[in-house]
Short mmCIF file of C-alpha atoms and ligand atoms in Angstrom, two decimals:
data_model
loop_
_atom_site.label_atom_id
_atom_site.label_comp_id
_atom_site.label_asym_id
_atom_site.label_seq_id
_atom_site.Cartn_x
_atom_site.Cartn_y
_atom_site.Cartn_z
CA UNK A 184 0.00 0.00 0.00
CA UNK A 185 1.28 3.59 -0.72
CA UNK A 186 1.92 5.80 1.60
CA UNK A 187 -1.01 8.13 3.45
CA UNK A 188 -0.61 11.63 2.00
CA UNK A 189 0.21 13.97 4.66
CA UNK A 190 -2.15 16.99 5.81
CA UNK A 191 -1.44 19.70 8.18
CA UNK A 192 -3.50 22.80 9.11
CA UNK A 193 -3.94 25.30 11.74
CA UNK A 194 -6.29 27.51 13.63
CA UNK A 195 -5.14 30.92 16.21
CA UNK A 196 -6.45 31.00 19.10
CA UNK A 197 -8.19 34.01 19.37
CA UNK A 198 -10.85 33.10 21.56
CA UNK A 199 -13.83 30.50 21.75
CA UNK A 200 -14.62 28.43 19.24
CA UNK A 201 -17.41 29.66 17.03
CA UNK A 202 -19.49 27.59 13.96
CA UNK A 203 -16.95 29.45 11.25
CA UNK A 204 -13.87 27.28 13.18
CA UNK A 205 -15.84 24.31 13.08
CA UNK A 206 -17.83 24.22 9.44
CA UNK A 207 -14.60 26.42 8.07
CA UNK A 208 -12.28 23.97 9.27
CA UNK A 209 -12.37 21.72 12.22
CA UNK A 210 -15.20 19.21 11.00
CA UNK A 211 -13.37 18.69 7.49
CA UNK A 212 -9.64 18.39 10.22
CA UNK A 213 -12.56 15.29 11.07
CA UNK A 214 -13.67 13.90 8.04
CA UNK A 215 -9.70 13.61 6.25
CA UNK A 216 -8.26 12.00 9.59
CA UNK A 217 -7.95 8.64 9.11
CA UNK A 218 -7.55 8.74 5.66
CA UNK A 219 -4.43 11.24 5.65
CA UNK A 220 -1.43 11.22 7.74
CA UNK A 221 -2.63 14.59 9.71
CA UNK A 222 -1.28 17.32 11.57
CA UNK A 223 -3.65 19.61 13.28
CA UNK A 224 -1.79 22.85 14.82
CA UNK A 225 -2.63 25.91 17.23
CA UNK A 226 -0.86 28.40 15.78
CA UNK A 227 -0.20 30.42 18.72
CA UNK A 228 2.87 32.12 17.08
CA UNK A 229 0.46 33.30 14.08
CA UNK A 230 -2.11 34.57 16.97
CA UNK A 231 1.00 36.77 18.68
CA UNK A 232 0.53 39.31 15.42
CA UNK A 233 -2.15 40.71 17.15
CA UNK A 234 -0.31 40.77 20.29
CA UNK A 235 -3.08 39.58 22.73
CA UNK A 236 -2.98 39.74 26.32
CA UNK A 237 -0.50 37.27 28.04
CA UNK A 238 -2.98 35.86 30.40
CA UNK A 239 -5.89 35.78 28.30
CA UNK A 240 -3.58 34.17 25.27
CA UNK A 241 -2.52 30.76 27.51
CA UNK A 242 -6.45 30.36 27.90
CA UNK A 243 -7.47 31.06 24.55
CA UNK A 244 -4.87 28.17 23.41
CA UNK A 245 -5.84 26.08 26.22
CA UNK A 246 -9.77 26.56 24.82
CA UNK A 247 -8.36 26.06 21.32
CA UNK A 248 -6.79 22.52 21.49
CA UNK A 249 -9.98 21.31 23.80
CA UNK A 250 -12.20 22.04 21.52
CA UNK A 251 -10.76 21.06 18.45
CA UNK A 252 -10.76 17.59 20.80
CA UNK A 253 -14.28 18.32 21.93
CA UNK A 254 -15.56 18.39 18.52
CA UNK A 255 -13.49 15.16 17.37
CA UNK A 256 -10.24 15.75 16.24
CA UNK A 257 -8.16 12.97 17.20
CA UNK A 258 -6.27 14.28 20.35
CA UNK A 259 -2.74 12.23 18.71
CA UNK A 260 -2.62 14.40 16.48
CA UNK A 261 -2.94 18.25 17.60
CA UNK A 262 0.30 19.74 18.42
CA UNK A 263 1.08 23.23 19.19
CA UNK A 264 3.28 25.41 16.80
CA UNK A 265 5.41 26.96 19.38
CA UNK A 266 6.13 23.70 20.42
CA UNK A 267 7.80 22.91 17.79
CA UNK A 268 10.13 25.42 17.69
CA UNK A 269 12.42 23.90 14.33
CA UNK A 270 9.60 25.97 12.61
CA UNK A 271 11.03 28.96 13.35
CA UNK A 272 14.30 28.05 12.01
CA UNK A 273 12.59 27.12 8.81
CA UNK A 274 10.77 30.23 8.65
CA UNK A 275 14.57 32.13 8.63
CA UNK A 276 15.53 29.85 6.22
CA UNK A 277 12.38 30.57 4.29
CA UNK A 278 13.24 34.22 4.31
CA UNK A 279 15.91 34.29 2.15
CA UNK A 280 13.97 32.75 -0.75
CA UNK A 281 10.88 34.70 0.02
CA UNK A 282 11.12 38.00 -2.70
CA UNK A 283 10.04 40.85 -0.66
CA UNK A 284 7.46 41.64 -3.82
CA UNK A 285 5.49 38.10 -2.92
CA UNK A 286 4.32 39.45 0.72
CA UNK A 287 4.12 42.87 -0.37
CA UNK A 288 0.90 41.00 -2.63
CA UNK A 289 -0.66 38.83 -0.30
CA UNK A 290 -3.98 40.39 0.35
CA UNK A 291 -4.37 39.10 3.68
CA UNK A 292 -1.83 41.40 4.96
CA UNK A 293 -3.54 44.77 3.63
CA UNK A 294 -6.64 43.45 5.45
CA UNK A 295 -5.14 42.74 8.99
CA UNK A 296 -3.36 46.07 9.07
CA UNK A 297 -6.20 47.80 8.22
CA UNK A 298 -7.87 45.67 11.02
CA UNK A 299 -5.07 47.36 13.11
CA UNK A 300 -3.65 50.04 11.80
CA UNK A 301 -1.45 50.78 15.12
CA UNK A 302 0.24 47.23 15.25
CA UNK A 303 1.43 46.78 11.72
CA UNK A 304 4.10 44.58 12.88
CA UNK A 305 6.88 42.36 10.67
CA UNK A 306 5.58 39.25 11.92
CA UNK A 307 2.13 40.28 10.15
CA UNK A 308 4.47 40.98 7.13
CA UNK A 309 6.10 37.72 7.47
CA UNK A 310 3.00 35.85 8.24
CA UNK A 311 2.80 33.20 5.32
CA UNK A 312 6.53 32.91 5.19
CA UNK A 313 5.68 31.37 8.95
CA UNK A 314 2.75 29.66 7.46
CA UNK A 315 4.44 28.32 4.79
CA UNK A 316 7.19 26.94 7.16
CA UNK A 317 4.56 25.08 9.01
CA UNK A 318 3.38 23.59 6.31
CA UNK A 319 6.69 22.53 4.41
CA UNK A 320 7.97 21.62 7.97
CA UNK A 321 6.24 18.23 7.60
CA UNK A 322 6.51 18.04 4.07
CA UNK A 323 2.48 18.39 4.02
CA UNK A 324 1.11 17.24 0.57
CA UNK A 325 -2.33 18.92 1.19
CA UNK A 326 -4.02 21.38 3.59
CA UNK A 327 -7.80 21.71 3.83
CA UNK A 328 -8.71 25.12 4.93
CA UNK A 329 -11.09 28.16 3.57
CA UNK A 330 -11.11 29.94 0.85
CA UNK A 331 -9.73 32.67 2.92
CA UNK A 332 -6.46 30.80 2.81
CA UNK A 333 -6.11 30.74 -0.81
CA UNK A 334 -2.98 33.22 -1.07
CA UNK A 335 -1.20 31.52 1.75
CA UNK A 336 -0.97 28.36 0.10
CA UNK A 337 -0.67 29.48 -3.27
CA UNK A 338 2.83 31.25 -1.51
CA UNK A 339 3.74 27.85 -0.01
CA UNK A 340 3.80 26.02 -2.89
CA UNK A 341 6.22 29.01 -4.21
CA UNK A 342 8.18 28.71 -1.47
CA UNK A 343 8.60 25.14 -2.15
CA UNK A 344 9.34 25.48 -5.65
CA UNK A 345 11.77 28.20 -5.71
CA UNK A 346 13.49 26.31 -2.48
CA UNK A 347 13.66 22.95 -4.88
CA UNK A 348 14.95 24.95 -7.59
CA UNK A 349 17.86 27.10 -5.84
CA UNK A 350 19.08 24.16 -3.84
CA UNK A 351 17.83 20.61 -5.23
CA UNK A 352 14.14 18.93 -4.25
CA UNK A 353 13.50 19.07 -0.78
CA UNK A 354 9.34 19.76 0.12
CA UNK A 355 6.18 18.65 -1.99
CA UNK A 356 4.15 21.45 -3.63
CA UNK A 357 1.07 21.19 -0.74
CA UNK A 358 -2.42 21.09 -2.81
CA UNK A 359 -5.93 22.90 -1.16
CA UNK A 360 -7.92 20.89 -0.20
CA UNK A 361 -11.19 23.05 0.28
CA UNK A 362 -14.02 22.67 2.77
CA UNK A 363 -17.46 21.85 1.55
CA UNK A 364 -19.54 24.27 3.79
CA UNK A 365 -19.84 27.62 2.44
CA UNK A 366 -18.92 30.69 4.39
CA UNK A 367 -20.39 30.98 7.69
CA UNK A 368 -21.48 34.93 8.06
CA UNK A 369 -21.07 36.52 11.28
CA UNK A 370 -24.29 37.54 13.64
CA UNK A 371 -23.86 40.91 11.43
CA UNK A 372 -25.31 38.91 7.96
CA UNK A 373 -21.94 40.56 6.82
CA UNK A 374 -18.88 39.83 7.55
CA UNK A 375 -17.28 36.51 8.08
CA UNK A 376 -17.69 35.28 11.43
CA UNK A 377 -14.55 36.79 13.77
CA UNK A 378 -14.21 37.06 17.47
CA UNK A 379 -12.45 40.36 16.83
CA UNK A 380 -15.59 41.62 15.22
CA UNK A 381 -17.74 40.61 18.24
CA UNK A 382 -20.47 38.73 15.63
CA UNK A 383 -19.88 34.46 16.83
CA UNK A 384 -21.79 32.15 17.92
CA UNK A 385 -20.51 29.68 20.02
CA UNK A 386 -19.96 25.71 19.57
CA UNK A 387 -18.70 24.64 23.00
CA UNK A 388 -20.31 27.88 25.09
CA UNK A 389 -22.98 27.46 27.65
CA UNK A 390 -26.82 26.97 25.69
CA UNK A 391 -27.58 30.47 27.16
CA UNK A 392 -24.64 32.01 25.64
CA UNK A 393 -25.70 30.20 22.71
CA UNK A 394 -29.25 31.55 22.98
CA UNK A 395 -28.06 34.73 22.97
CA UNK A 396 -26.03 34.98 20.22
CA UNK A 397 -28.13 33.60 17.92
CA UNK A 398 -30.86 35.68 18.66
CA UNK A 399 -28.79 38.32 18.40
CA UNK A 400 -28.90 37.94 14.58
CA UNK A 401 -29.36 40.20 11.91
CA UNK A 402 -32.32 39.24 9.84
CA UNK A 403 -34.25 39.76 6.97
CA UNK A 404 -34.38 43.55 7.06
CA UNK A 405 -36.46 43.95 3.65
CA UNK A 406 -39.38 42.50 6.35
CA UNK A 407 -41.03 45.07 8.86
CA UNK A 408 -43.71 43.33 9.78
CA UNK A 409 -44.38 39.25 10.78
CA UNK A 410 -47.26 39.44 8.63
CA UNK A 411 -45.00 40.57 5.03
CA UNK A 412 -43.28 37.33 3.44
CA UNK A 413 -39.65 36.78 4.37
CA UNK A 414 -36.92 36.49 1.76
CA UNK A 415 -35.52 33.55 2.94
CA UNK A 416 -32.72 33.79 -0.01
CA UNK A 417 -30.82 36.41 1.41
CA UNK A 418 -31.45 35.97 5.04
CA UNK A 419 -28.30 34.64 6.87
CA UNK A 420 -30.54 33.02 9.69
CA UNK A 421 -32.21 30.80 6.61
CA UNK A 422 -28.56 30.06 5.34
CA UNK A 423 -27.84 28.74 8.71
CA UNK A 424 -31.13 26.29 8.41
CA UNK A 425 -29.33 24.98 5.53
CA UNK A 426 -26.59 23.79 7.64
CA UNK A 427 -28.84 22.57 10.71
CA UNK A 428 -31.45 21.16 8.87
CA UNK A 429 -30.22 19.43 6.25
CA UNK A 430 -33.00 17.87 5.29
CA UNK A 431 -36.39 20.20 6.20
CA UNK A 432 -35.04 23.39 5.66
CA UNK A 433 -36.79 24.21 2.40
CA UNK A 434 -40.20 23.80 5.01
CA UNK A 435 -38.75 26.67 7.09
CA UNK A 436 -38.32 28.94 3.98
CA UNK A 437 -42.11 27.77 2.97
CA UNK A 438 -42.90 29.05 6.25
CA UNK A 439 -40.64 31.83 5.57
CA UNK A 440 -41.87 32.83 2.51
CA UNK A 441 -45.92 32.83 3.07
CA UNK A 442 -45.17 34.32 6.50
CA UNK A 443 -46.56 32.37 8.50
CA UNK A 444 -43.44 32.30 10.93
CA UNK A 445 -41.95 35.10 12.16
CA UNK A 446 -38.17 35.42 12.51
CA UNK A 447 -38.12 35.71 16.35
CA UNK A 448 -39.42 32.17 16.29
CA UNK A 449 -37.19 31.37 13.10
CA UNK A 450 -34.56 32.21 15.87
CA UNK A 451 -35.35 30.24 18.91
CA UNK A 452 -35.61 27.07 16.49
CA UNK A 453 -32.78 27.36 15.22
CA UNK A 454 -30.88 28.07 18.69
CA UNK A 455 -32.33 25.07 20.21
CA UNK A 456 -30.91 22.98 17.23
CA UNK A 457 -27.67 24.41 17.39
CA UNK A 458 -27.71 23.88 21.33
CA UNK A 459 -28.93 20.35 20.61
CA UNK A 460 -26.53 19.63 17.74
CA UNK A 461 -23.68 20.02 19.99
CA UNK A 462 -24.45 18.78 22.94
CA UNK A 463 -22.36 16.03 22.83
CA UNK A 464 -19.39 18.40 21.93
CA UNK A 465 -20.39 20.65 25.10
CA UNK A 466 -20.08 17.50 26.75
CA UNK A 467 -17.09 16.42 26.21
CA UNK A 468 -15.24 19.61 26.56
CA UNK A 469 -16.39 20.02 29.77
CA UNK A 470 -14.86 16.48 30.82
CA UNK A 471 -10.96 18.07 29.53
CA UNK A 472 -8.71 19.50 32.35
CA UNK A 473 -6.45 21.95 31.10
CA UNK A 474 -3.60 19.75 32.45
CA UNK A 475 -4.97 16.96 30.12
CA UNK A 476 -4.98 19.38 27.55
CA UNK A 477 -1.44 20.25 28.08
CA UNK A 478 -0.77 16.51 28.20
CA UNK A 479 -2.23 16.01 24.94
CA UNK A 480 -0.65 18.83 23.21
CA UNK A 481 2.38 17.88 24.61
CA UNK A 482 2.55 14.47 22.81
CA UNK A 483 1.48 15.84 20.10
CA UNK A 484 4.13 18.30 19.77
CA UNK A 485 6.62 15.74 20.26
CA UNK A 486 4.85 13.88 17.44
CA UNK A 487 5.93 16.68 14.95
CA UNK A 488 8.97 17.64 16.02
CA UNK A 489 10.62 14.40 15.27
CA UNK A 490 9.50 14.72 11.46
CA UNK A 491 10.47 18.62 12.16
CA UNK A 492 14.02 17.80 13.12
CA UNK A 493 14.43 15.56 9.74
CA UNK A 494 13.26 18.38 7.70
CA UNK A 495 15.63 21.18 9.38
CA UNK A 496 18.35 18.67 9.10
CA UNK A 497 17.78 18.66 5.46
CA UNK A 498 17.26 21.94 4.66
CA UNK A 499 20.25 23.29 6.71
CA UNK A 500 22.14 20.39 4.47
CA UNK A 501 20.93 21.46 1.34
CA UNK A 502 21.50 25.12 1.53
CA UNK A 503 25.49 24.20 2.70
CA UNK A 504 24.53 25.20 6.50
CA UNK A 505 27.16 23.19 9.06
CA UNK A 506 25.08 21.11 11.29
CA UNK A 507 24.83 22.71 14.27
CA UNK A 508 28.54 22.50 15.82
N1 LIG B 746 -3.62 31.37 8.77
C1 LIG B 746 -4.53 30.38 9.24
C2 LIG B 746 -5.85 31.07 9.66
O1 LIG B 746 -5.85 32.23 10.00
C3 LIG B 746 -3.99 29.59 10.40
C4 LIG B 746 -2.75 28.82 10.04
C5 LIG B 746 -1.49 29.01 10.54
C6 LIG B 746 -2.68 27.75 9.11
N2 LIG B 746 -0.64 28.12 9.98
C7 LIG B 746 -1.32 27.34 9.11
C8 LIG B 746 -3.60 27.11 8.27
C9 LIG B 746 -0.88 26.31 8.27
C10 LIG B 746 -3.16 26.09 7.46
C11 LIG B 746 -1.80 25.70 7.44
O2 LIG B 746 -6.85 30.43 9.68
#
């Protein structure tokens, strides 16, 4: 039998886990793990860009890594980035092939310093150099993430091909491999779902929290009254019946459409199914200590740094680096 092909992707921690982490990312982490070699990362060197508090930061990572678990990632296979510290060494490597011009075009980096405009710092410069080194660290063949990704990997397979061209092949060309949910908007009907933009709801959080949240949602605002039909097309609280209700959603638009349900109600329905729907999830995070968490990540981490050290090794080697004396 071949090989497995080998997958790695990340998430920040930047706070609790909301239903863009999970449909976005986390339940496709699910779906490819036993079918790919996998490596599932917090990426709590990305998250230091926007320099977050120091005591809120070693919860949010803490949070991160049990609920990835919660929601059934295998726990063998989550390591921490900082962990792993050969990345970083890859990432300076990485820099020297990395043409100024190829950042300056990523358009991921115009958006976060616009998002803060006070903190333009050169590790947001740098970012998918660092995200390309955790990629190409374990020689990943494929990473499943957004579509909000796109120019990061499309700059990791460059990185990879200029690296195998100036100094002989060394790291795969990693392929996307894209999720199947569409975009999950935000509480706003706007914007992509963000903690920084204060517009989540919650996967793990307490039903109340939940409650609130998704009542808190921005609705069909061509509809004043209960009594005018809803336009169930455009509404992001009807998008969201699509993903709960997989198969009687097209009754809710009915209902939607010849208004004869309000979106109040629309609302409570569908936060009782999302409070239902992860239950178990709520469950099962509740049952992880953060010392088992620690545990886990720790394992983990050793997990990936002993493909890590092989790939440093190499790369040191193939640029004419001494080993380390
Ligand atoms: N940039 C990713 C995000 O914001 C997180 C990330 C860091 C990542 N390193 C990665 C994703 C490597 C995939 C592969 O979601």
């Amino acid at each position: 039998m071949a090989p497995r092909k080998r997958i790695l992707s990340g998430m920040r921690p930047t706070g609790r886990f909301h239903l863009g982490n999970y449909f976005g990312a986390a339940k496709n982490w699910v779906e490819l793990q036993d079918e790919y070699e996998c490596y599932y990362m917090v990426a709590d060197y990305h998250g230091l860009t926007s320099q977050p508090h120091a005591d809120s930061f070693e919860r949010d990572l803490i949070d991160l890594a049990a609920d990835m678990v919660a929601v059934g990632v295998r726990r063998d296979l989550i390591y921490l980035q900082s962990s792993v510290p050969e990345v970083a060494e890859l990432f300076l490597l990485f820099t020297m092939v990395t043409p100024y011009g190829w950042v300056q075009r990523v358009p991921t980096f115009k958006e976060m310093a616009r998002q803060q405009p006070d903190n333009v710092n050169m590790g947001l410069f740098s970012y998918p150099v660092l995200q390309a080194a955790d990629i190409l660290l374990v020689k990943g063949d494929a990473v499943p993430v957004g579509g909000d990704q796109d120019a990061h990997i499309e700059m990791a397979r460059e990185t990879a091909r200029r690296f195998n061209r100036v100094y002989g092949k060394l790291f795969p060309e990693p392929a996307t491999l894209r999720t199947s949910t569409p975009k999950i908007l935000g509480t706003d009907g706007k914007q992509k779902m963000s903690k920084s933009l204060g517009n989540i709801v919650g996967v793990t959080a307490e039903p109340e929290v939940i409650r609130k949240q998704v009542l808190s949602m921005v609705t069909d605002t061509k509809r004043v009254y209960k009594s005018q039909p809803g336009h169930p097309k455009s509404c992001n609280v009807d998008s969201l019946y699509k993903v709960f209700f997989p198969d009687d959603w097209e009754h809710y638009w009915e209902l939607c459409r010849k208004a004869e349900m309000g979106c109040l109600e629309k609302k409570q329905i569908l936060a009782e199914r999302i409070v239902e729907t992860f239950a178990p999830f709520r469950e099962a995070r509740a049952e992880l200590s953060d010392e088992a968490v620690k545990g886990i990540l720790a394992r983990g981490s050793e997990r990936a740094r002993e493909v890590a050290g092989g790939t440093v090794t190499e790369a040191r080697q193939a640029i004419g680096l001494l080993p380390p004396l």
